[in-house]
Amino acid sequence: MNADGDAAPGAVPGAGMNADGPPAATTAVPGAGMQADADSGVPASEREPTVAGGDAAVGGAPQSRTTDIVAGPGGVMTDEVGVVTGELTLRSDYADGHVTLTVQYKDADEWYAVTGGRVALPDPAGLDAVHGIAVGLLNRPEG
C-alpha cells in the first residue's frame, strides 16, 4: 500500500507490504522454539549422547545425559532403596518417547529410578532441557 491507502503496483491488497519490497522483519521470541544444541546449562563435557555401537544419537534412538550432583536436604527419593543422599550421579535416559531419571552413588555400579522421574518426551531434542531442569532441581551442594 502507498501512503494514501491505495494499492501500489505489485502490492497485495491487505498485506501491508509491496510484493517487490523487502521481506517482513522477523522478531525473535525467547523460548518460542528449541534447538537440539540449545544451551541446557549442562557443560558439554557432561552431556553424553549415546546409542548402541557408540555412534552419535539420532532421531528416536536411545540417548543419555549424566551429571554429578550433590543431593540437597532430604536427598533424592528412589523407587528401589528410598532416599539417597550425598554425592550422586544423575542420568537422564531417552528411549521410546520417554525420559527416565536414575541416580547412583558417585562411582557406584547400581542405578536407582528416581521416584516420579519418568515423563513422555515426543521429541528427543528436548532431552538436554529436561536433564538441565532435573540437575537444577536436584543439585543442591549448598544444602
PDB file of C-alpha atoms in Angstrom:
ATOM      1  CA  MET A   1       0.000   0.000   0.000  1.00  0.00           C
ATOM      2  CA  ASN A   2       1.113   3.513  -0.525  1.00  0.00           C
ATOM      3  CA  ALA A   3       0.828   6.409   1.920  1.00  0.00           C
ATOM      4  CA  ASP A   4      -2.647   7.307   0.587  1.00  0.00           C
ATOM      5  CA  GLY A   5      -4.024   3.842   1.365  1.00  0.00           C
ATOM      6  CA  ASP A   6      -4.303   2.873  -2.301  1.00  0.00           C
ATOM      7  CA  ALA A   7      -2.877  -0.364  -3.553  1.00  0.00           C
ATOM      8  CA  ALA A   8       0.547   0.231  -5.054  1.00  0.00           C
ATOM      9  CA  PRO A   9       1.546  -1.567  -8.231  1.00  0.00           C
ATOM     10  CA  GLY A  10       2.651  -5.095  -7.364  1.00  0.00           C
ATOM     11  CA  ALA A  11       1.044  -4.866  -3.925  1.00  0.00           C
ATOM     12  CA  VAL A  12      -1.162  -7.498  -2.403  1.00  0.00           C
ATOM     13  CA  PRO A  13      -4.314  -5.827  -1.055  1.00  0.00           C
ATOM     14  CA  GLY A  14      -4.454  -6.050   2.716  1.00  0.00           C
ATOM     15  CA  ALA A  15      -0.939  -7.461   3.053  1.00  0.00           C
ATOM     16  CA  GLY A  16       0.515  -4.143   4.163  1.00  0.00           C
ATOM     17  CA  MET A  17       3.611  -4.504   2.002  1.00  0.00           C
ATOM     18  CA  ASN A  18       4.732  -4.260  -1.549  1.00  0.00           C
ATOM     19  CA  ALA A  19       5.217  -7.626  -3.294  1.00  0.00           C
ATOM     20  CA  ASP A  20       8.564  -6.381  -4.591  1.00  0.00           C
ATOM     21  CA  GLY A  21       9.566  -4.954  -1.218  1.00  0.00           C
ATOM     22  CA  PRO A  22      11.833  -6.470   1.381  1.00  0.00           C
ATOM     23  CA  PRO A  23      10.522  -9.351   3.439  1.00  0.00           C
ATOM     24  CA  ALA A  24       8.826  -8.553   6.690  1.00  0.00           C
ATOM     25  CA  ALA A  25      11.133  -8.298   9.674  1.00  0.00           C
ATOM     26  CA  THR A  26      11.130 -11.241  12.000  1.00  0.00           C
ATOM     27  CA  THR A  27      11.189 -10.876  15.724  1.00  0.00           C
ATOM     28  CA  ALA A  28      12.965 -13.406  17.899  1.00  0.00           C
ATOM     29  CA  VAL A  29      10.854 -14.597  20.798  1.00  0.00           C
ATOM     30  CA  PRO A  30      12.920 -16.183  23.580  1.00  0.00           C
ATOM     31  CA  GLY A  31      11.684 -19.688  24.322  1.00  0.00           C
ATOM     32  CA  ALA A  32       9.472 -19.831  21.229  1.00  0.00           C
ATOM     33  CA  GLY A  33      11.428 -22.714  19.797  1.00  0.00           C
ATOM     34  CA  MET A  34      14.146 -25.089  20.850  1.00  0.00           C
ATOM     35  CA  GLN A  35      17.147 -26.442  19.058  1.00  0.00           C
ATOM     36  CA  ALA A  36      18.791 -29.767  19.832  1.00  0.00           C
ATOM     37  CA  ASP A  37      22.033 -27.966  20.561  1.00  0.00           C
ATOM     38  CA  ALA A  38      20.498 -25.254  22.722  1.00  0.00           C
ATOM     39  CA  ASP A  39      22.390 -24.488  25.927  1.00  0.00           C
ATOM     40  CA  SER A  40      20.856 -26.553  28.714  1.00  0.00           C
ATOM     41  CA  GLY A  41      23.159 -25.267  31.413  1.00  0.00           C
ATOM     42  CA  VAL A  42      24.881 -28.651  31.400  1.00  0.00           C
ATOM     43  CA  PRO A  43      28.542 -28.421  30.359  1.00  0.00           C
ATOM     44  CA  ALA A  44      29.235 -30.160  27.069  1.00  0.00           C
ATOM     45  CA  SER A  45      31.725 -32.402  28.835  1.00  0.00           C
ATOM     46  CA  GLU A  46      28.873 -33.800  30.939  1.00  0.00           C
ATOM     47  CA  ARG A  47      26.436 -34.394  28.078  1.00  0.00           C
ATOM     48  CA  GLU A  48      26.890 -37.869  26.704  1.00  0.00           C
ATOM     49  CA  PRO A  49      24.707 -38.714  23.716  1.00  0.00           C
ATOM     50  CA  THR A  50      24.945 -42.460  23.248  1.00  0.00           C
ATOM     51  CA  VAL A  51      23.372 -45.182  21.184  1.00  0.00           C
ATOM     52  CA  ALA A  52      24.173 -48.833  20.631  1.00  0.00           C
ATOM     53  CA  GLY A  53      27.553 -49.050  18.964  1.00  0.00           C
ATOM     54  CA  GLY A  54      28.669 -45.677  20.351  1.00  0.00           C
ATOM     55  CA  ASP A  55      27.601 -43.607  17.355  1.00  0.00           C
ATOM     56  CA  ALA A  56      26.013 -40.177  17.735  1.00  0.00           C
ATOM     57  CA  ALA A  57      22.345 -40.366  18.706  1.00  0.00           C
ATOM     58  CA  VAL A  58      19.807 -39.606  16.008  1.00  0.00           C
ATOM     59  CA  GLY A  59      16.032 -39.422  15.765  1.00  0.00           C
ATOM     60  CA  GLY A  60      14.279 -41.562  18.366  1.00  0.00           C
ATOM     61  CA  ALA A  61      17.341 -43.668  19.188  1.00  0.00           C
ATOM     62  CA  PRO A  62      18.222 -44.118  22.871  1.00  0.00           C
ATOM     63  CA  GLN A  63      20.228 -41.247  24.328  1.00  0.00           C
ATOM     64  CA  SER A  64      21.647 -40.482  27.745  1.00  0.00           C
ATOM     65  CA  ARG A  65      22.975 -37.496  29.705  1.00  0.00           C
ATOM     66  CA  THR A  66      24.828 -37.716  33.027  1.00  0.00           C
ATOM     67  CA  THR A  67      25.887 -35.117  35.584  1.00  0.00           C
ATOM     68  CA  ASP A  68      27.431 -35.415  39.029  1.00  0.00           C
ATOM     69  CA  ILE A  69      25.280 -33.722  41.664  1.00  0.00           C
ATOM     70  CA  VAL A  70      25.076 -33.317  45.429  1.00  0.00           C
ATOM     71  CA  ALA A  71      21.621 -34.084  46.815  1.00  0.00           C
ATOM     72  CA  GLY A  72      20.001 -31.350  48.866  1.00  0.00           C
ATOM     73  CA  PRO A  73      18.335 -31.694  52.262  1.00  0.00           C
ATOM     74  CA  GLY A  74      16.157 -34.784  52.242  1.00  0.00           C
ATOM     75  CA  GLY A  75      18.146 -36.372  49.403  1.00  0.00           C
ATOM     76  CA  VAL A  76      16.603 -37.883  46.285  1.00  0.00           C
ATOM     77  CA  MET A  77      13.734 -40.384  46.622  1.00  0.00           C
ATOM     78  CA  THR A  78      14.192 -43.588  44.630  1.00  0.00           C
ATOM     79  CA  ASP A  79      11.828 -46.471  43.916  1.00  0.00           C
ATOM     80  CA  GLU A  80      14.253 -49.203  44.949  1.00  0.00           C
ATOM     81  CA  VAL A  81      16.020 -48.001  48.108  1.00  0.00           C
ATOM     82  CA  GLY A  82      14.159 -44.897  49.273  1.00  0.00           C
ATOM     83  CA  VAL A  83      16.168 -41.740  49.902  1.00  0.00           C
ATOM     84  CA  VAL A  84      19.758 -41.441  48.681  1.00  0.00           C
ATOM     85  CA  THR A  85      21.981 -38.583  49.846  1.00  0.00           C
ATOM     86  CA  GLY A  86      25.428 -37.150  49.260  1.00  0.00           C
ATOM     87  CA  GLU A  87      27.450 -37.164  46.069  1.00  0.00           C
ATOM     88  CA  LEU A  88      25.410 -38.762  43.284  1.00  0.00           C
ATOM     89  CA  THR A  89      25.417 -39.125  39.527  1.00  0.00           C
ATOM     90  CA  LEU A  90      22.143 -38.227  37.790  1.00  0.00           C
ATOM     91  CA  ARG A  91      21.377 -39.884  34.467  1.00  0.00           C
ATOM     92  CA  SER A  92      18.570 -38.900  32.092  1.00  0.00           C
ATOM     93  CA  ASP A  93      17.797 -41.641  29.556  1.00  0.00           C
ATOM     94  CA  TYR A  94      15.637 -41.099  26.469  1.00  0.00           C
ATOM     95  CA  ALA A  95      14.079 -44.150  24.818  1.00  0.00           C
ATOM     96  CA  ASP A  96      10.740 -44.984  23.223  1.00  0.00           C
ATOM     97  CA  GLY A  97       9.350 -41.452  23.616  1.00  0.00           C
ATOM     98  CA  HIS A  98      10.078 -41.174  27.359  1.00  0.00           C
ATOM     99  CA  VAL A  99      12.761 -39.738  29.631  1.00  0.00           C
ATOM    100  CA  THR A 100      13.645 -41.711  32.752  1.00  0.00           C
ATOM    101  CA  LEU A 101      15.764 -40.264  35.568  1.00  0.00           C
ATOM    102  CA  THR A 102      18.068 -42.508  37.552  1.00  0.00           C
ATOM    103  CA  VAL A 103      20.735 -41.841  40.195  1.00  0.00           C
ATOM    104  CA  GLN A 104      23.654 -43.724  41.610  1.00  0.00           C
ATOM    105  CA  TYR A 105      26.094 -43.025  44.388  1.00  0.00           C
ATOM    106  CA  LYS A 106      29.072 -41.430  42.663  1.00  0.00           C
ATOM    107  CA  ASP A 107      31.269 -44.119  41.087  1.00  0.00           C
ATOM    108  CA  ALA A 108      28.983 -46.961  42.235  1.00  0.00           C
ATOM    109  CA  ASP A 109      27.618 -49.675  39.957  1.00  0.00           C
ATOM    110  CA  GLU A 110      23.921 -49.688  40.911  1.00  0.00           C
ATOM    111  CA  TRP A 111      21.427 -47.259  39.379  1.00  0.00           C
ATOM    112  CA  TYR A 112      18.116 -46.381  41.090  1.00  0.00           C
ATOM    113  CA  ALA A 113      14.977 -44.973  39.449  1.00  0.00           C
ATOM    114  CA  VAL A 114      14.087 -41.504  40.741  1.00  0.00           C
ATOM    115  CA  THR A 115      10.554 -41.661  42.133  1.00  0.00           C
ATOM    116  CA  GLY A 116       8.274 -39.797  39.701  1.00  0.00           C
ATOM    117  CA  GLY A 117      11.205 -39.440  37.316  1.00  0.00           C
ATOM    118  CA  ARG A 118       9.603 -40.702  34.102  1.00  0.00           C
ATOM    119  CA  VAL A 119       7.873 -38.435  31.601  1.00  0.00           C
ATOM    120  CA  ALA A 120       6.764 -38.583  27.969  1.00  0.00           C
ATOM    121  CA  LEU A 121       9.014 -36.646  25.599  1.00  0.00           C
ATOM    122  CA  PRO A 122       7.906 -36.920  21.970  1.00  0.00           C
ATOM    123  CA  ASP A 123      10.958 -35.059  20.611  1.00  0.00           C
ATOM    124  CA  PRO A 124      14.372 -36.333  21.715  1.00  0.00           C
ATOM    125  CA  ALA A 125      15.768 -32.860  21.042  1.00  0.00           C
ATOM    126  CA  GLY A 126      14.272 -31.871  24.407  1.00  0.00           C
ATOM    127  CA  LEU A 127      16.493 -34.255  26.381  1.00  0.00           C
ATOM    128  CA  ASP A 128      19.106 -31.595  27.179  1.00  0.00           C
ATOM    129  CA  ALA A 129      16.408 -29.285  28.529  1.00  0.00           C
ATOM    130  CA  VAL A 130      14.811 -31.995  30.682  1.00  0.00           C
ATOM    131  CA  HIS A 131      18.203 -33.054  32.014  1.00  0.00           C
ATOM    132  CA  GLY A 132      19.148 -29.456  32.750  1.00  0.00           C
ATOM    133  CA  ILE A 133      15.926 -28.932  34.719  1.00  0.00           C
ATOM    134  CA  ALA A 134      16.463 -32.156  36.682  1.00  0.00           C
ATOM    135  CA  VAL A 135      20.014 -31.091  37.548  1.00  0.00           C
ATOM    136  CA  GLY A 136      18.736 -27.671  38.611  1.00  0.00           C
ATOM    137  CA  LEU A 137      16.141 -29.234  40.909  1.00  0.00           C
ATOM    138  CA  LEU A 138      18.240 -31.991  42.457  1.00  0.00           C
ATOM    139  CA  ASN A 139      21.737 -30.479  42.660  1.00  0.00           C
ATOM    140  CA  ARG A 140      21.948 -28.593  45.978  1.00  0.00           C
ATOM    141  CA  PRO A 141      25.613 -28.565  47.046  1.00  0.00           C
ATOM    142  CA  GLU A 142      24.994 -25.710  49.494  1.00  0.00           C
ATOM    143  CA  GLY A 143      22.056 -27.528  51.078  1.00  0.00           C
TER     144      GLY A 143
END
